[in-house]
CSV table of C-alpha atoms in Angstrom, one decimal:
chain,number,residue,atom,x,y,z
A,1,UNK,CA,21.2,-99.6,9.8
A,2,UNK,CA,17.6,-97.9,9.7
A,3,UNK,CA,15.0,-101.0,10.9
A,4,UNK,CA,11.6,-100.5,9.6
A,5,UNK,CA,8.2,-102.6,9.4
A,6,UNK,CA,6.3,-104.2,6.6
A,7,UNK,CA,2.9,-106.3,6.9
A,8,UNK,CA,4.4,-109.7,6.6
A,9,UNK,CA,4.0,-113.4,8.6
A,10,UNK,CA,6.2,-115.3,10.2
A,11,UNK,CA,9.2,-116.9,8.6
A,12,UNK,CA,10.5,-120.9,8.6
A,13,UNK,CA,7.6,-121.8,10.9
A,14,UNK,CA,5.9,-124.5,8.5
A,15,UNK,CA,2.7,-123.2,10.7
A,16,UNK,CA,-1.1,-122.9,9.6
A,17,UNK,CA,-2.6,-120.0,10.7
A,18,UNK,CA,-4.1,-122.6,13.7
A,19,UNK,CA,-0.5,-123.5,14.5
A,20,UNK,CA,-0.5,-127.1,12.6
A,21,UNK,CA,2.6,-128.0,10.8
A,22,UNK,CA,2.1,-127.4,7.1
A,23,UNK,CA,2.6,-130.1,4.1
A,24,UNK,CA,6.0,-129.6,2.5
A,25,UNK,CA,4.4,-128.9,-1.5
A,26,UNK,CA,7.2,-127.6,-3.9
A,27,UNK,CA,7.7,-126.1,-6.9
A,28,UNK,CA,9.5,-127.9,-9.9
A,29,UNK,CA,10.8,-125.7,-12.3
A,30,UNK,CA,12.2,-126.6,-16.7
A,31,UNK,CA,14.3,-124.0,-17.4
A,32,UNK,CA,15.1,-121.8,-20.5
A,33,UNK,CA,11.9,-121.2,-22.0
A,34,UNK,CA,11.0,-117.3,-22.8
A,35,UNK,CA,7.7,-116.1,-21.3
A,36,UNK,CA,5.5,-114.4,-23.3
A,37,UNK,CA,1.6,-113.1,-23.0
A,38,UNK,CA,-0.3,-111.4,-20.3
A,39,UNK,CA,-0.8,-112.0,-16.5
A,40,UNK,CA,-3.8,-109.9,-14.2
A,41,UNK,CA,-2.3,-108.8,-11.3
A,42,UNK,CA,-4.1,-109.7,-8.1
A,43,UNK,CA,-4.8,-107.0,-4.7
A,44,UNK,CA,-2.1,-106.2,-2.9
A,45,UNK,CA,-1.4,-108.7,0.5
A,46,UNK,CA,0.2,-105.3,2.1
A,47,UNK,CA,-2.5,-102.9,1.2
A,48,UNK,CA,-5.5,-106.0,2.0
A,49,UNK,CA,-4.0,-106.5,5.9
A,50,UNK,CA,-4.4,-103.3,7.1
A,51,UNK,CA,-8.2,-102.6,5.1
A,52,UNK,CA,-9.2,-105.5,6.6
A,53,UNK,CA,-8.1,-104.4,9.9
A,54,UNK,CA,-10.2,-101.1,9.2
A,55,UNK,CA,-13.7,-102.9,9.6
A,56,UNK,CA,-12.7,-102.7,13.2
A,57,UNK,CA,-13.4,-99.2,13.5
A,58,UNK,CA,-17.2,-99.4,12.3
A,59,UNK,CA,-20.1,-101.0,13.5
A,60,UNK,CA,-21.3,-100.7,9.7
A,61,UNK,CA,-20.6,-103.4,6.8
A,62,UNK,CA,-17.2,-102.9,4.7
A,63,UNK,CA,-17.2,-104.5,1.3
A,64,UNK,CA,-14.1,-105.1,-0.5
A,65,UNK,CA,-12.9,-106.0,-3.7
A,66,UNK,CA,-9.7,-107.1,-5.0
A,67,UNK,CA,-9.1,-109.0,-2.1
A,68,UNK,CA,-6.3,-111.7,-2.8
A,69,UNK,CA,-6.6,-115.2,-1.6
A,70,UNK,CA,-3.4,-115.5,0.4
A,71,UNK,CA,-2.4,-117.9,3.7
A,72,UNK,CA,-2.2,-114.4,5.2
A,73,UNK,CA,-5.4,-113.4,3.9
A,74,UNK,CA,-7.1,-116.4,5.1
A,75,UNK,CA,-5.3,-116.1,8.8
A,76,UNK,CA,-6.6,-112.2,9.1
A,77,UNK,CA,-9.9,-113.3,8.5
A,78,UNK,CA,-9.8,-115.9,10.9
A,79,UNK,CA,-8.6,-113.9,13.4
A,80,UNK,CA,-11.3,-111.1,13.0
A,81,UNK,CA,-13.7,-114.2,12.7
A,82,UNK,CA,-13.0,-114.6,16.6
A,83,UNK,CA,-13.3,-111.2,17.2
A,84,UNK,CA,-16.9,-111.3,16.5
A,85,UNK,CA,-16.7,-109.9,12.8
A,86,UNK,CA,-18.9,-111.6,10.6
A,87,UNK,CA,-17.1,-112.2,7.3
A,88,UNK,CA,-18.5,-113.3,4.0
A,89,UNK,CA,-16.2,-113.9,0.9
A,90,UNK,CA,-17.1,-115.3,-2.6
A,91,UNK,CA,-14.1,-115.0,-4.6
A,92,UNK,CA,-12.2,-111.5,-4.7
A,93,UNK,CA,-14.8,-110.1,-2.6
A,94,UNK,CA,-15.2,-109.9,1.0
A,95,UNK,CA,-18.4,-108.2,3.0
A,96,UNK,CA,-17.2,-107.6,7.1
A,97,UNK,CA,-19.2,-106.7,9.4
A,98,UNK,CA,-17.7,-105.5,12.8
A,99,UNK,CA,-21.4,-104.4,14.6
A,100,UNK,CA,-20.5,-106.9,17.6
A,101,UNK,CA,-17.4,-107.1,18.9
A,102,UNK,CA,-17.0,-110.4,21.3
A,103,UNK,CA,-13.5,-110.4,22.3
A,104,UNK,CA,-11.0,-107.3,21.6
A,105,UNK,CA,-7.9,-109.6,21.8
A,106,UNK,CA,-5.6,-111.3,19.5
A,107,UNK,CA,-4.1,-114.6,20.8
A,108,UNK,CA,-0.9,-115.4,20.4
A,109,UNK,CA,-1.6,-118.7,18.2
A,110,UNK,CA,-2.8,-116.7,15.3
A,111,UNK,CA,-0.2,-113.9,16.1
A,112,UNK,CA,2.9,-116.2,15.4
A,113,UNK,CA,2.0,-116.7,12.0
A,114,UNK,CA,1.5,-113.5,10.9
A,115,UNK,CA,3.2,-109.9,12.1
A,116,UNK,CA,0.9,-108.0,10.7
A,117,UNK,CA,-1.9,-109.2,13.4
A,118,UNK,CA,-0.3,-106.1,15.5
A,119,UNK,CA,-2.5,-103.9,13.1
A,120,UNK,CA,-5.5,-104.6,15.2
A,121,UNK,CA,-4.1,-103.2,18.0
A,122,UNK,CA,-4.5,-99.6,16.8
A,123,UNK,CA,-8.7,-100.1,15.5
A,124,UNK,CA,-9.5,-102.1,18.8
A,125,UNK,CA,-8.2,-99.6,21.1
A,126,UNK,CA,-9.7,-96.8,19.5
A,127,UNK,CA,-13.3,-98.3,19.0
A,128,UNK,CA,-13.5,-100.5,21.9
A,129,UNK,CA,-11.3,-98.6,24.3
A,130,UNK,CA,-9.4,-101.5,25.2
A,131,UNK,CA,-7.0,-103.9,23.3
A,132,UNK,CA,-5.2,-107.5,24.1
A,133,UNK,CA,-2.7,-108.4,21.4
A,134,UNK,CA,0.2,-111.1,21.6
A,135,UNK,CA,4.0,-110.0,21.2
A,136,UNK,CA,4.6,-110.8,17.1
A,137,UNK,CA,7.2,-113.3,17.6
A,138,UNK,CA,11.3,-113.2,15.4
A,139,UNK,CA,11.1,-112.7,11.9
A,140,UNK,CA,13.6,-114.7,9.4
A,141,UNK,CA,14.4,-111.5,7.2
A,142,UNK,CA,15.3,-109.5,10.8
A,143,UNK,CA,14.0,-107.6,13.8
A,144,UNK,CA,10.8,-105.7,13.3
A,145,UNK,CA,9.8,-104.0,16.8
A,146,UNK,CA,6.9,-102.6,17.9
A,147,UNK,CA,7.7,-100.0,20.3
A,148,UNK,CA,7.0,-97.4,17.6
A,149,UNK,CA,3.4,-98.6,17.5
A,150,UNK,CA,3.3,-98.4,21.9
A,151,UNK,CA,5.0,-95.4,21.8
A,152,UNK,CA,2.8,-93.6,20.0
A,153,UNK,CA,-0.7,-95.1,21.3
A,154,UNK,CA,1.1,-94.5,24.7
A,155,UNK,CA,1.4,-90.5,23.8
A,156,UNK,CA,-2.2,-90.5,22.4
A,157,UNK,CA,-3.4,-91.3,26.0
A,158,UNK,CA,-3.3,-95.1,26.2
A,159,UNK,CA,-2.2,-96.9,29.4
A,160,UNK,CA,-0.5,-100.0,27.7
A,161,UNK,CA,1.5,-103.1,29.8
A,162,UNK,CA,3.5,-106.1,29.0
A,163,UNK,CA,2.0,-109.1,30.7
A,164,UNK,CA,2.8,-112.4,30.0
A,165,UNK,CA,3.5,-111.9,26.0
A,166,UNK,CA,0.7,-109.6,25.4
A,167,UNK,CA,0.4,-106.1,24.9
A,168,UNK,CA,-2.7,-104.8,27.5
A,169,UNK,CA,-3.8,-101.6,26.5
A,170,UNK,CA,-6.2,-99.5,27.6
A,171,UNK,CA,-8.0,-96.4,27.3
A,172,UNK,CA,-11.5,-94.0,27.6
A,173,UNK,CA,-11.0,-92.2,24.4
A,174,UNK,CA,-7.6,-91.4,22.6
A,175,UNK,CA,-6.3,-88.0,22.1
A,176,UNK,CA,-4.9,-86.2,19.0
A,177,UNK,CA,-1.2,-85.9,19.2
A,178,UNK,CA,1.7,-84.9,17.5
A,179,UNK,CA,3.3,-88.7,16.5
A,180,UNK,CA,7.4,-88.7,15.4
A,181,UNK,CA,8.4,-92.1,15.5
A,182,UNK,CA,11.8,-92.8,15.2
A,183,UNK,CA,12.1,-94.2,12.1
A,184,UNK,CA,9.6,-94.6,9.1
A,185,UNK,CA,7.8,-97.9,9.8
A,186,UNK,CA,4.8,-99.1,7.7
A,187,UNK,CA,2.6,-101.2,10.0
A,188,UNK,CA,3.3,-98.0,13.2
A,189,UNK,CA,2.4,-95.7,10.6
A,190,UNK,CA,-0.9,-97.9,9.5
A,191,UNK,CA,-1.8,-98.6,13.2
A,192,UNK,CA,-1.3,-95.2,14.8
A,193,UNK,CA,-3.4,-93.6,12.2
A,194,UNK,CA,-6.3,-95.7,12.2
A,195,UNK,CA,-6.4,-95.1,15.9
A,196,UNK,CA,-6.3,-91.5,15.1
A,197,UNK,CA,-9.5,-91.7,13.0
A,198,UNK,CA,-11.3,-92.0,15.8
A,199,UNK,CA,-9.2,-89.7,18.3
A,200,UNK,CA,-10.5,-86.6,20.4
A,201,UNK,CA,-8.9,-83.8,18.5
A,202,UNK,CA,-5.8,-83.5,15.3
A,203,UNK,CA,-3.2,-86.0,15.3
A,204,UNK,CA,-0.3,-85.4,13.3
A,205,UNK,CA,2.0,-88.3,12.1
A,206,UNK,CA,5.3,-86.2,11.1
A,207,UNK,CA,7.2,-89.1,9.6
A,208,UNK,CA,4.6,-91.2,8.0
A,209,UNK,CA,5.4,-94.0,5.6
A,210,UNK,CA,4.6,-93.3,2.0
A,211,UNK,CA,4.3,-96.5,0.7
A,212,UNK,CA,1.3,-96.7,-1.6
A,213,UNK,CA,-0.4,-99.8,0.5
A,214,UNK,CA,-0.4,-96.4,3.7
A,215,UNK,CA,-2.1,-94.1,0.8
A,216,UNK,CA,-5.1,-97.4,0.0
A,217,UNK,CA,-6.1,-97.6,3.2
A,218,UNK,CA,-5.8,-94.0,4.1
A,219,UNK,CA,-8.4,-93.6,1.2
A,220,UNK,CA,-10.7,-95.9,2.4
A,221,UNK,CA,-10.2,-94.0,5.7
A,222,UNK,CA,-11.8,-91.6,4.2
A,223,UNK,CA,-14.4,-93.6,2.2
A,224,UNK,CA,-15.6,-94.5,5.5
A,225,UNK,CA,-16.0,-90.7,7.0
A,226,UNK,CA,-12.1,-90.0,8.5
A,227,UNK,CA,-11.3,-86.4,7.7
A,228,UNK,CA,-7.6,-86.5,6.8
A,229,UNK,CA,-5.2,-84.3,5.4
A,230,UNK,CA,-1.8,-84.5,3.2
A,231,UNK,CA,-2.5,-88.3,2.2
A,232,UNK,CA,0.5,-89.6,0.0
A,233,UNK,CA,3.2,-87.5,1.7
A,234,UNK,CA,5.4,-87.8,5.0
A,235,UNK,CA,3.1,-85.7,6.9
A,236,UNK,CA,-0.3,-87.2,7.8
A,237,UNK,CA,-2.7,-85.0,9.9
A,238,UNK,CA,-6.0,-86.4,11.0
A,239,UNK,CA,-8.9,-84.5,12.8
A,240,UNK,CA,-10.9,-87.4,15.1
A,241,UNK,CA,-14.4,-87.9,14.5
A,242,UNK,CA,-17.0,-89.4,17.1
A,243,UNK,CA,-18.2,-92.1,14.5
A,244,UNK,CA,-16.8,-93.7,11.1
A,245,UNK,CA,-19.5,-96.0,8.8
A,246,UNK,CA,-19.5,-98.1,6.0
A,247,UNK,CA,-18.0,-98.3,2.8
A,248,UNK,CA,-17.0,-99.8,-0.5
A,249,UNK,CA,-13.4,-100.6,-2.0
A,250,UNK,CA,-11.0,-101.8,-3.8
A,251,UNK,CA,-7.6,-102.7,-3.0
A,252,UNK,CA,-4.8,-101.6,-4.7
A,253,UNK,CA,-3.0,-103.9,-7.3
A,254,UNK,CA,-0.1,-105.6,-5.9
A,255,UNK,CA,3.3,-103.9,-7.1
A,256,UNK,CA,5.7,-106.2,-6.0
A,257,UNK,CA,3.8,-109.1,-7.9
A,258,UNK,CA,3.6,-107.1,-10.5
A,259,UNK,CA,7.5,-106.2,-10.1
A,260,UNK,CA,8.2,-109.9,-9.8
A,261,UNK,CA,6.8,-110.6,-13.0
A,262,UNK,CA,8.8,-108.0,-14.8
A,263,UNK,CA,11.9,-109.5,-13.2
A,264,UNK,CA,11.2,-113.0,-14.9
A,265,UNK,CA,9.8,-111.6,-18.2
A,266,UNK,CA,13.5,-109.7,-18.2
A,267,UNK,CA,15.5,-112.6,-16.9
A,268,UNK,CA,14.2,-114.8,-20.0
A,269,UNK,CA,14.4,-112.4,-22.9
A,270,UNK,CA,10.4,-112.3,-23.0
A,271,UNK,CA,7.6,-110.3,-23.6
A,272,UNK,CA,4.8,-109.7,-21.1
A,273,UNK,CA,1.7,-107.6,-20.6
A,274,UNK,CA,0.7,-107.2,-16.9
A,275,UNK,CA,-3.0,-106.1,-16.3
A,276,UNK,CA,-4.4,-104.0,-13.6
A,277,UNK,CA,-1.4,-101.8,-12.4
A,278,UNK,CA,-0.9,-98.8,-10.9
A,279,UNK,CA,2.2,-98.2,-12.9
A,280,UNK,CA,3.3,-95.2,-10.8
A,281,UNK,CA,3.8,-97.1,-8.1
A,282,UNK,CA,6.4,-98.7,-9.7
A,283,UNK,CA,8.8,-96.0,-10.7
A,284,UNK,CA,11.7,-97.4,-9.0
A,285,UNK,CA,11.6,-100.6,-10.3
A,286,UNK,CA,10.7,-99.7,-14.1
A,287,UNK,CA,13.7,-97.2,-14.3
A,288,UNK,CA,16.0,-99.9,-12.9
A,289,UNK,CA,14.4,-102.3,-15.6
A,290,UNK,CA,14.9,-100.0,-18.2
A,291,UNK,CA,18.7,-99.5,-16.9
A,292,UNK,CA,19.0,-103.5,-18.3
A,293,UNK,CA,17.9,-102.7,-21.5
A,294,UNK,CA,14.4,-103.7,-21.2
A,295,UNK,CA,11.7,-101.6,-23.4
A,296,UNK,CA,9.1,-100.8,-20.8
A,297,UNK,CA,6.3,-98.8,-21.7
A,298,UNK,CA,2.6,-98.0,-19.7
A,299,UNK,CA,-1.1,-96.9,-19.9
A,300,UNK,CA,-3.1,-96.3,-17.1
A,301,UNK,CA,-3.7,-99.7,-15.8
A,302,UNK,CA,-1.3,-101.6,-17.7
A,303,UNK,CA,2.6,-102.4,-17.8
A,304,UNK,CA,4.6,-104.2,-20.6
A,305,UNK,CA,7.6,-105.2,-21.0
A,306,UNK,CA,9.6,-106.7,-23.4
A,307,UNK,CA,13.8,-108.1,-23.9
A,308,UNK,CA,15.3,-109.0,-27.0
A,309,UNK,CA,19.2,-109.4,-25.0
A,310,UNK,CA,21.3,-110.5,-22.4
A,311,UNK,CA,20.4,-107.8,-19.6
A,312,UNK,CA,22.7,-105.4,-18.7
A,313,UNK,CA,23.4,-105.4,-15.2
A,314,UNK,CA,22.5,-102.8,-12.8
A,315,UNK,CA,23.5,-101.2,-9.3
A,316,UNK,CA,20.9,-100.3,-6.6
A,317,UNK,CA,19.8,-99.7,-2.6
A,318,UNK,CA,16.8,-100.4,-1.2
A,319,UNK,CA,14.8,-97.5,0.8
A,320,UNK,CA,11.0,-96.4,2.0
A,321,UNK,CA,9.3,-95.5,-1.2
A,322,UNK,CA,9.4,-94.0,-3.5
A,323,UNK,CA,13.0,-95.0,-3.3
A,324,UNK,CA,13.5,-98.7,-4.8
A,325,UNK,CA,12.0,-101.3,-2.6
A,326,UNK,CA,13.3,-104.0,-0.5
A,327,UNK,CA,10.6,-106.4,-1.3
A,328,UNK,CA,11.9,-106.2,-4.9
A,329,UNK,CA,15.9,-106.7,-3.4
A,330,UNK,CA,15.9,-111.0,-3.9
A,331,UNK,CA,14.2,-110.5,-7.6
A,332,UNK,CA,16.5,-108.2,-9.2
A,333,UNK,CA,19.3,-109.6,-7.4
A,334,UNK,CA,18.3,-113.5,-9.3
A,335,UNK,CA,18.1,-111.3,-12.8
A,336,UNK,CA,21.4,-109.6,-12.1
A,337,UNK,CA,22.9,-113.0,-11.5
A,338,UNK,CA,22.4,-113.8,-15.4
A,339,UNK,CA,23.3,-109.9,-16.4
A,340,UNK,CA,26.1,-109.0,-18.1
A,341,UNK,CA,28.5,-107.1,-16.0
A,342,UNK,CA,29.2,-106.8,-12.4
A,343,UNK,CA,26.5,-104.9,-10.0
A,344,UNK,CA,26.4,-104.1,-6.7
A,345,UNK,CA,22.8,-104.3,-4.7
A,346,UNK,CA,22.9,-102.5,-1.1
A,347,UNK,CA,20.1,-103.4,1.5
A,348,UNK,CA,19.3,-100.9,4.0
A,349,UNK,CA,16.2,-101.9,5.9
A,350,UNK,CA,16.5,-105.6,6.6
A,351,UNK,CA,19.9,-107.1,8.2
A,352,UNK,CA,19.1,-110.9,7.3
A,353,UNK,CA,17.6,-110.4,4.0
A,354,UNK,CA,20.4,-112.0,2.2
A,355,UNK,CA,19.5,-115.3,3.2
A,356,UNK,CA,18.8,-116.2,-0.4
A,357,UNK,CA,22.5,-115.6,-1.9
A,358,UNK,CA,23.3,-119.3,-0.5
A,359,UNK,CA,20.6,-120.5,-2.5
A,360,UNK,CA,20.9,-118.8,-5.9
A,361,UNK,CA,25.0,-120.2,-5.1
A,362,UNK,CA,23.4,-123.2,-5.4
A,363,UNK,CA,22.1,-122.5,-9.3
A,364,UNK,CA,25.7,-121.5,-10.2
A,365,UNK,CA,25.6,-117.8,-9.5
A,366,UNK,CA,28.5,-115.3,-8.2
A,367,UNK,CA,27.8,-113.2,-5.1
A,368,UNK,CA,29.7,-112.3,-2.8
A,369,UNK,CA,28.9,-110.7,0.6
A,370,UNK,CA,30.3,-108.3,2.7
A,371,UNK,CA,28.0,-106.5,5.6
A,372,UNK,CA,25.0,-105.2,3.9
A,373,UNK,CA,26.7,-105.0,0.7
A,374,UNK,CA,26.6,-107.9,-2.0
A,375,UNK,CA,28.2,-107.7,-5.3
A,376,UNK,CA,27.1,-109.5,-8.4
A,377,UNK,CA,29.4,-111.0,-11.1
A,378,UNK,CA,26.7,-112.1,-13.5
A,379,UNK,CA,27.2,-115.7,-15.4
A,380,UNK,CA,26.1,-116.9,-18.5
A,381,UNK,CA,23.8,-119.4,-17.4
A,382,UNK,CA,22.7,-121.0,-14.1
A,383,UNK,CA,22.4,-124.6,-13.9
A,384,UNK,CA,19.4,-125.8,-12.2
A,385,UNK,CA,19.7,-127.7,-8.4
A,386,UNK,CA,17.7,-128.3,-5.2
A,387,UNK,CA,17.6,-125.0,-3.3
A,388,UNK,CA,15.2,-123.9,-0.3
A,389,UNK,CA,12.9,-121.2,0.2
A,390,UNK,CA,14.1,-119.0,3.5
A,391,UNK,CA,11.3,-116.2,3.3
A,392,UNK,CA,8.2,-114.8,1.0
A,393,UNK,CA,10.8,-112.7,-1.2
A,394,UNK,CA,13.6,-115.0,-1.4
A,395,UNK,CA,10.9,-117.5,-2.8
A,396,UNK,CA,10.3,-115.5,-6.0
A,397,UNK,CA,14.1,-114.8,-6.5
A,398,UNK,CA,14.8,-118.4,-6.8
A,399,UNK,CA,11.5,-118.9,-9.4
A,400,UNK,CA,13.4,-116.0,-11.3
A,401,UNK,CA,16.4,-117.9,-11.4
A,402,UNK,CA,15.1,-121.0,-12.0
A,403,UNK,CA,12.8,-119.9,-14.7
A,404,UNK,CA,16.8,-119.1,-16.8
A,405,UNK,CA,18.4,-122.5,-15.4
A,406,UNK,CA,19.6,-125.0,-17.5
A,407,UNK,CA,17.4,-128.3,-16.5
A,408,UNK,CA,15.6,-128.8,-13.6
A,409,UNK,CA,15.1,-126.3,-10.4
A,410,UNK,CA,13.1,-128.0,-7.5
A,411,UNK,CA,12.2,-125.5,-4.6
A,412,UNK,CA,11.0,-126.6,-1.2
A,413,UNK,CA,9.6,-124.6,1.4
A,414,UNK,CA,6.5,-122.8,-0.8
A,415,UNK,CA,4.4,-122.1,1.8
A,416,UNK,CA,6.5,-118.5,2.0
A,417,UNK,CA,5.4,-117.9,-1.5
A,418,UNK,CA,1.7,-118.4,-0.8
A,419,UNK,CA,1.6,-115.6,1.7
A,420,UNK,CA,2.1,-113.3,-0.6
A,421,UNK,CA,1.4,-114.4,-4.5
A,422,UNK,CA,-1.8,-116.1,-5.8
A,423,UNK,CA,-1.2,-118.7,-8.0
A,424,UNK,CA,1.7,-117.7,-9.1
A,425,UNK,CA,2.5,-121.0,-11.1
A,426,UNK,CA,-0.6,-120.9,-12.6
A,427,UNK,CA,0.5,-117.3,-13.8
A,428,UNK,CA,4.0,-117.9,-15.0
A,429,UNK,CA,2.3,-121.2,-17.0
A,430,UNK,CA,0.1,-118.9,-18.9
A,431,UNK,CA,2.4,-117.3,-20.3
A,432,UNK,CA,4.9,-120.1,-21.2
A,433,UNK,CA,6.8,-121.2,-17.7
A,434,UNK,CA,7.2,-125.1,-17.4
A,435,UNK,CA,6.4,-125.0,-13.4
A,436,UNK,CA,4.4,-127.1,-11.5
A,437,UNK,CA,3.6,-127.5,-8.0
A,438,UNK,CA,4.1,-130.9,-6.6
A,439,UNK,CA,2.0,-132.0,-3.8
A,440,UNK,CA,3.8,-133.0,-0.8
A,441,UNK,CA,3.8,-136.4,0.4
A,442,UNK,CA,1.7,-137.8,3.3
A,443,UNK,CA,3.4,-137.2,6.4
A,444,UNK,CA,5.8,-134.9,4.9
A,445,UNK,CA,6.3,-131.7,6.3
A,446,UNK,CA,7.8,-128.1,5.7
């Protein structure tokens, strides 16, 4: 089974970003009702970790846009807060400024909560010579190495050791390499070429990741003076400069939100206009969706979709974009659960990321499970239950299904969901969900 990497936290910790236990808030969920209007899709969280990670690699200001307000979010600022960058946000925007770096190190408290903190490893090195970041701890959905990332620093010219939980890296200026990491990996690809911007000579990353959150920051890359080449593709070359400066960007709308929301407007026969897409990046998931029976159609920044039936189930295996995407598995998994006919949903990158069939067993569904293989018998209705969030993805597949259960669902363990959606109650409401969350009581605990 081919491992790879995506920008995500740490799972089933019920941590803060400071490593205090969380307040156990859920979600309570009326079934049956058809959703129907429009929803504005916020930034990308996968696209947002790695920009904000950039501002490392100049001593100018960055200014963002589009930057969603995430636990991850919040936990990436903080962490660049102690670096020395001075951040300013007001609202979507955020304005870093990286001119004084005080400590090039990323502690293992801040670490644990988040994977994608390994993405300042790359920037830190490469600007400040030197780099001290803390082993990313397990991950619920399954194992997500970093050796790809050492590896390639390591070949680049870096002198890196393990001590004590922390990778110790080192080095006077890296050079431009040829980079082919043995397997596609998101983060390694994210990391190895921001070092690269500021490399002594051409670094070439033969088997980059193609994922559209790569291509955003590889154009602010380039905003911000990095001279690369074949942006968008599995071949990324990148010719070093001394120096990179400022710039001004936006972060790419969020496709698995917006893929989530599809999902749901699907799953309850509705009709839903999603604003500020990149409906390309969605290829995967809107041929699948039209595979149900849904009547998708697309401008340039928008997506609707519309469901006048019972879906039609369908068949699929995740895979690195453009391929469809494992962060859309759980979702269309809950829809198929409620389809008519039998499917079978193969995932290829993740070996836990199944977790959530004991949950949406729970709601009444049929799934059965053999290796990385689960096969679908869809039922008319669920019925609505207790049932318990086990990662960020899992989270929206059992909103999904609860948004089509008969009576009530109640999901614990939210604070998965607010790594990676905005809101996302407050969205479904608007356009005709009975959700709400419920604030967890005093004392209470995730």
């Amino acid at each position: 089974m081919r491992i790879t990497q995506e920008s995500a936290g740490a799972a089933g910790n019920g941590e803060s970003a400071a490593g205090e236990r969380v307040a156990a808030d859920h979600l309570e969920i009326e079934g049956g009702e058809r959703l129907a209007g429009e929803i504005t899709v916020s930034g990308a969280k996968n696209a947002a970790l790695p920009i904000l990670c950039a501002s490392l690699l100049t001593a100018e200001p960055l200014v963002l846009g589009n930057v969603p307000d995430l636990h991850d979010v919040r936990t990436m600022l903080t962490l660049l807060a102690r670096m020395g960058v001075k951040v300013e946000r007001e609202g979507e925007s955020v304005t870093l400024d990286a001119s004084q770096i005080t400590e090039a190190a990323a502690p293992y408290e801040l670490v644990k909560t988040m994977r994608a903190s390994i993405l300042v490893l790359g920037p830190l090195l490469a600007r400040c010579g030197e780099a001290r970041v803390s082993l990313p701890g397990g991950c619920a959905i399954g194992a997500r190495p970093v050796d790809q990332h050492i590896k390639g620093l390591q070949k680049m010219g870096a002198e890196i050791t393990l001590t004590h939980g922390d990778i110790v890296a080192k080095a006077s200026r890296l050079r431009g390499e040829t980079l082919v990491t043995d397997m596609i990996t998101v983060t390694g690809t994210e990391n190895l070429l921001m070092a690269a911007t500021l490399a002594d000579g051409v670094t070439v990353l033969a088997n980059a990741a193609r994922e559209p959150e790569v291509t955003d920051l590889a154009n602010l890359l380039v905003k911000m003076g990095a001279k690369i080449e074949g942006i968008g593709t599995e071949r990324l070359v990148v010719t070093g400069v001394a120096r990179l400066h400022g710039a001004t960007h936006d972060v790419v709308p969020d496709r698995i939100e917006a893929g989530t929301f599809l999902c749901a407007a699907v799953a309850t026969r509705g009709d839903i206009t999603l604003r500020r897409v990149v409906p390309g990046t969605l290829d995967a998931v809107i041929a699948k969706l039209r595979e149900t029976g849904a009547n998708v159609t697309a401008g340039a920044d928008w997506l609707r979709v519309s469901m006048d039936r019972r879906a039609q189930a369908v068949s699929f295996e995740t895979s690195e974009y453009p391929a469809f995407p494992t962060d859309m598995q759980a979702q269309f998994m809950a829809l198929n659960c409620i389809a008519q006919g039998a499917s079978q949903v193969v995932e290829t990158i993740f070996e836990n990321r199944f977790m959530h069939v004991q949950e949406l067993l729970r709601l009444g569904a049929n799934i059965g499970i053999e290796g990385n293989t689960a096969r679908i018998a869809g039922v008319e209705r669920l019925s609505g239950a207790h049932v318990m969030a086990t990662d960020l993805r899992a989270s929206a597949s059992l909103i999904v299904a609860g948004l089509t259960a008969d009576g009530r669902t109640l999901v614990d363990r939210i604070h998965h969901l607010d790594r990676g959606y905005h809101r996302i109650e407050a969205k479904l409401c608007a356009v005709g969900a009975r959700i709400r969350r419920v604030q967890a009581r005093q004392g209470e605990i995730a």
